Structure formats: C-alpha cells, structure tokens
Amino acid sequence: MSSWTFILRLLLIPNLVCAYSSSECYFKIKEDFHHEGDVMIGVFFPIHIVYTVNKIPHESLPNYFKDFYLQYNFRNYEFLLALNFAVEEINRNPYLLSNISLGFDFYNLQYNEIQILMNAATWLTGMSNFFCNYNCQKETKAAAVITGTSWKTSAYIGTLLQLYKFPQLTFGPFDTVFSDHVQFSSVYQMAPKDTFLSLAIVSLMLHFHWTWVGLLLPDDHRGTQMLSDLSEKMESSSICIAFVELIAGTWTSFSNKFWKNLGKIQASLANVIIIYGDIGSLQGLMRNLGQQILTQKVWVSNSQWDVTNHADYFMIDSFHGSLIFEHHHEEMVEFTKFIRRVNPYKYPEDNYLPKLWFLFFKCQFSELDCQLLENCQPNASLEFLPRHIFNMAMSEESYNIYKAVHAVAHSLHEISLQQVQLQPNENGKAIEFFPWQLHHFLRKINVEHNMGLDWKQKLGAEYDILNFWNFPKGLGLKVKVGTFSSNAIQHQQLSLHEQMIKWPETFSEVPHSECSESCGPGFRKTALEGKAVCCYDCTPCADNEISNETDVDQCVKCPEDHFANKEKNQCLQKVVSFLAHGDPLGMIFTSIALCFSALTTVVLGVFVKHKDTPIVKANNRSLSYTLLITLTICFLCPLLFIGHPNTITCILQQTIFGGSFTVALATVLAKAITVIIAFRVTFPGRMMRWLIVSRAPNFIIPICSLIQIVVYGIWLGTSAPFLDQDAHAEYGHIIIVCNKGSAIAFHCVLGYLCFLALGSYIMAFLSRNLPDTFNEAKFLSFSMLVFFCVWVTFLPVYHSTKGNVIVVMEVFSILASSAALLGFIFAPKCYIILLRPDKNSLHYMRETNHSRRSNTLKT
C-alpha cells in the first residue's frame, strides 16, 4: 500500500513544478468555485455564450450549424456578483441567521443537457462519479438551488431535484411551464409574470402610431404564447403584423433558416420589429443582428435580451435607439458600491476575477502556480470596463438572484427561530433541517420581505422603458425614458419622456412604421384584395361627402342644408352658438355669480353669529336672514343662463329669476314699512299698535309672492318659455336661445318687479330722516334706486339687440341689481359688526341717543 502511495506522489510532481504561460493559466483556471458557509446554496447558470461564425450547416441536423464557439459573457458574471453581494449582506446582518453563515457552490453550466445534469448530480451527492441516493457531503448542509437563465436549464435540473423535493429557485424570465405544481412542485420563480408585457408593447405602438410591425420570437411555447397575446391585442388595436419569424435555437446550434429571410426583413416597410426571448434561447440571433448594419429599424424587446455583449470596429450599432421593457425593481446603490470594491485579491475564491484582471488590466499570472501577480494597473476596478462588456447597474436577473438568496435566508431564519422555541436550551447549536422543510416557509414568505414568489405575484405589473444609447458603438447606456403601469387608468398607463429618446441614426424624428401612408381628411381607405387591413389605398370622398379624420373607412354625407368644402373635410354650416361656460364671458359671469353667492353666505353667517347684537336686532333680523338667503339664490340664478339651454332651464330661468327677486324686493318693502311703523307707534293710535303687535309687515312677503305666482301660472299655462334657434341674429351662427313664449307675461313680471322696487324706494325715502342709531332707510332707498335704474335700462337694450347679447345683458342686470342690494344694505352693517364693534353696543346707543336729545333741546 505504501509503495502505491509513493508512486502516486511521483506522478503528481510534474503538476507541481510545471511552468505555465499566462494564456495557459487563463484557460486552466477552473470554471466553478466554492464560497464557504455553514449552509450552502447550489447555483447553476452559464457564464459563457455560444455563437457561430461561418454558419457551416450540420451534416445530420437540419437547420443547425456545426461550427460554434464559446465566449465568456461578462453580463452573466454580474449574476455571480449579485449572488456574492446578497450572501455577504445576509452574513453581515446580525438579525438574520445569527451565528449561521451562508455560502454557495457555483457551477458554470456547459452547453448540453448531460453536462447540466452531471453538474447538478455532482453537487447533490458530493461525488464526481456519483451514485444515486448516496451523499458524501458530511459537513455542509445544502439548503436550496438557484438556477437560470434559460427555462430549459431550470427544467433539466428541476426534473432531478423534484425526486428529492429539493427547493429550486429560478431567476430567469417567468415561464408557464413551472406553473405546473404537480410536475415542478419544488420550483419557485423569482421573476414577475409577463402577463402585461404584450399590453405594454401594444400601448407603445399606439402611442407612436406604429401600425405595421414585425415579430421575432423563439420557436417554443413561450414564443407561441407571446404571439397569441400580441396578435389578440394588436388586432383589437388595429395594428398589423408584417411578418413573424420563429427562431429555433439550442445550446449548441442556431437556425440557418432565419438568415435566408434576413433580406425580406431588411426590405420590409415595418421599421419597428419586436424581439421577445431570453439570453439562452436566441442568443445567436442578437449576435448576428449586431454584426449587420440595420440602422433603419427600431427594435422593441424585453429585458432578457443582451444587446451589449460584443463590440467591433464600426461606429454605428444596429441596436442603437432600441426600446427595452424591463420589470421595475428598486435601485440597489449598495450593489454598485460593492462592484467598485471587488478585486481578485479581496475575493481569491472567485475564479473569474483573475481572468478579468488579466484581460483588461494587464495583469500577469505566476508561471508556477497560476496565481495572479500584483503588477496590475493601480486602482483597477470593474467600473472602468466598457459598458458593452460590463454594466454597473443591477439588471433584472441580478435582482431576481438577490431576492432568491434572501428568500432562502428568511426561510432558514424561520426554521432557526422555530428550533429555538422548541429547544430553548440548545440556542447555540447549529441549525438542523432537511431541504424539503424550506417549502413550508418559502410559501409563507411575507410581502414585506419583498420576495415576490410566483404564488405571491401582484395582480398588476410595472415596467421601466429603457432606451439603448450605443452611439458611438461601445457606449452601451440604457436610459430610463418611461414607465408602464397596468394598475393605472387606461389612458394613463404609459408614460414617456419623448425628448429623452434617441432614435437610430437614420431617423431625425419619431420613426414611422406603416404599411400605407395615412389617408388624411377628405379621403377614405380602400381595402386591397389579399392584403392586411393596414394596407390600403386612399380614395377621395365623393361629392357632398366629407371625412375630417385620418384613416376613415367611410366618408360622411353632409345634411341637406350643408355642403362640403373643396377639401372635402368640412360641411359648411352656420355655427351653433350660445353663452357657454368655456367662453370668456361665461367664465367671468360664472366666477362672479359663485363669488357673490359665497360672499352672501358669509354675510349671512356673520349675521347669525352676531344675532344678539343691537345692529342685527334693530333691523328685523328675520327679514335680514330672508333677504340674504334670497340674494344667494339671485346670485346663483345666472348659472341657468350659461351653458347649453334646454326646455327645463328655459322655464327655470324666468321662474327662479322672477320668484327670487319678488321675495327680495318684498322683503325690502317689509323692512321699510317696519321702520315707519316702529316710529309711528310712539304716537297714540290703536291701528299702529295693532300693526306692530301683529307683525303685519311680515305678511307683505307671501302676499307679493302670491301675486307673482299667479302671473307665472298664467304665463306657463298659456305660453311657456321654450328652446328656440335664431339663425338670423348673427352671420355664420345659429344662436340657441330661450324664447320667452309670451312677451306680455315677461314684461308683466319685469313691471311688477319695478313696481315693488319703486314702492320700496318710496317707503324707504319717507323714513330716511327718522331718528334711530341704526336706521337703514337711506341704504334701502339707494339700493332700490340702483335696482330700478338697472332694469329700466335693460328694457331698451333688450328690444334693440339679438342673440347672445340679450342673454349677456340679462345676466349682467341680475348680477348688478343683486350686488346693489347686497352692497348698499349689508355692507355698512358688516363694517360696524366686523371693524367697529364698539358702535355695536347698548352703551354706544345710549350715548348716541343722549347726545341727540341734547342737541334737540339746544335747538
């Protein structure tokens, strides 16, 4: 036995002393690496991409190439950094998995199914030559597996792990295959669903009026589903599909059929092409499209596409100006700081950092042991790499990995807490669990942890819309230019900052993507036989027909009293007109009416608040309240005259106008008569005493109102107001007006109002010099004088004008007369109540009366 050991050591000596060149070390460094921890997570995804150069057809496999090459995809390396960042963040957190460290085993997946399964089985059993149901990993505890980016990779591994009920979290795009919880009961998808992606894309098409688009989709169930969703939504939105190319692709080969149709795509009128897929399924498509100079196309894609993975000597990039939909996720500032700090000396277990430092920072490997020498550029950092090689911002897939690690950590933390509760005396003991126990806790992950597993998906979706800036080539910026929220109101779901969008260099403005030019006003669309509905001819409208919109199917015939203009985009007719709310005068009158009504309400509130003060009591506060309420209605009455009239508003205009002013004027008359009676009662007379005791002036309001009601009853019963049109009042317009019906009745109403105003004026004028501290007779007389003048002036204007001028004058007269009543009667009282409260007291009244008597005696 000892001799065999000696021989074995001799055989190992060449490996120990052999010298290697730096390029040999680059390829010698292994692809997988280990991050130590008490609990381990297995991580499986490819760091490389597969591509073809000469497109040499395979002899036995149709539509496949046999010359393919491997190239490291450093965009995928960001996934590994996100994994490392999440693990470090959890291990630093004293409140999460305390006294337990988290680690991971990373395997760079090969390009065929056998190698994928072998890597998973090797990690699961701990043996390179593994045997089923045997596990040689004694110390470490495996908790879960994270896989990506292709759904096929996750499906291959999931089939194996399903046998052991081993938790598997995928960070690639959401796939409906894993929604089958019978076949994949242990698989959890971290990515949100793409349920609303088709709606978001169609909303973008509608926003830019792109009605003729092409589709490039993977030839699998995801491509079929997306084609179905897009076709349904495009058809309902009148968007047509110019062509559909289903691209077949596997890990080792790419479809040769597509390149035969590349000329057809280049010649298509569809300037907008939608690409849907993931990194693995159609990676060759993006690489080969990037090698073309297709600056006449706008590419619209989902975020899983990698459009920055290569550079060449051309200044122009085919993908410059592309629009990319990415699921919205929170910005991870700490992740960017973490990337700046990463270097191969700080993380020696990371086997890819030395390769990056060798390629980009002129570092050399030791010829003896292939360790990286410290002769690199000073302060080298990943942030100095070009954007087409490495992007500092956290991608959607990286964020999904971050969530997956935290989901596992929170589940383990719950298990740890549960064990502490069950066995409190063994608090320091290492966590003990079986991987299948995590399922219970993974399903209970709370939304507050931001884990978003597939059974916790939100009903809506939010997308960030990114614009790819890559001119000059190598710039590789993805700039957020808009958002799409499915939970927003239908016409507010899409939000874009168009001024930030950079289009392909061919376009100086928003590109057009139409099968046919739009048919402008005066034309209609004529369908072309055998073509899509978006392809048509434009035919001028027939005589006496018009079309005032673009892309109409049928022209509209003008009515008998109309005719089409020369452009056939308008039927010439007199414009219907009325005093609208949107007109300047309409807005002014509406504002005045509302402000004065509010002011009247405020005055009423002041009077109610100071109802027990002398000035309010002295002028019959009940009549003051009635007058203020009536004036509020008077100020609101002009609103019935503004806007499109109808039969009801025509009747209400006159009834409310006449009724409110009748009550207001009757109230003023009652106040004036009350003043006279109050001073006449000092003289002996039974009649005067009866009038003051019985409050006879209060009956003036119902008596006057009853007379007006009788007039209105006769008016409405014989010839009520009605809706009418005046086609001759103003040239080019048809004025919609309210016909008064009976002109006699209207003049009777105005005459009655003027009679009440004149009577109130006379009563107030007679009592103007009566001795009283708060005698309002003078203010009543002034208000009635203004009211009378306003409506006397209105009559000649009413008979000399037509159309909207009559309505304007009537509204103005209502507002002016109402303002006169409010201002002359109540402004002085409000001045004393609010600004001179010293005069609003019994002491002041006694002093005033005493001084007045003294002056009288002296006289």
Tab-separated table of C-alpha atoms in Angstrom, residues 101 179 183 196 225 245 284 296 427 477 538 548 590 705 737 768 803 851:
chain	number	residue	atom	x	y	z
A	101	SER	CA	-23.094	31.701	7.759
A	179	SER	CA	-46.732	26.788	-13.051
A	183	GLN	CA	-44.516	18.279	-12.177
A	196	PHE	CA	-48.997	42.539	-19.201
A	225	GLN	CA	-47.847	32.241	-26.154
A	245	GLU	CA	-40.157	34.675	-37.650
A	284	GLY	CA	-27.186	33.771	-31.732
A	296	GLN	CA	-33.409	51.622	-40.443
A	427	ASN	CA	-29.654	28.009	21.409
A	477	LEU	CA	-26.068	53.124	-21.934
A	538	CYS	CA	-56.596	56.385	-50.304
A	548	ASN	CA	-62.499	65.129	-41.149
A	590	THR	CA	-69.813	82.095	-13.515
A	705	SER	CA	-95.113	86.336	-3.824
A	737	VAL	CA	-81.782	80.835	-27.153
A	768	ARG	CA	-84.820	108.209	5.792
A	803	GLY	CA	-78.715	86.632	-29.893
A	851	SER	CA	-76.367	113.399	22.617
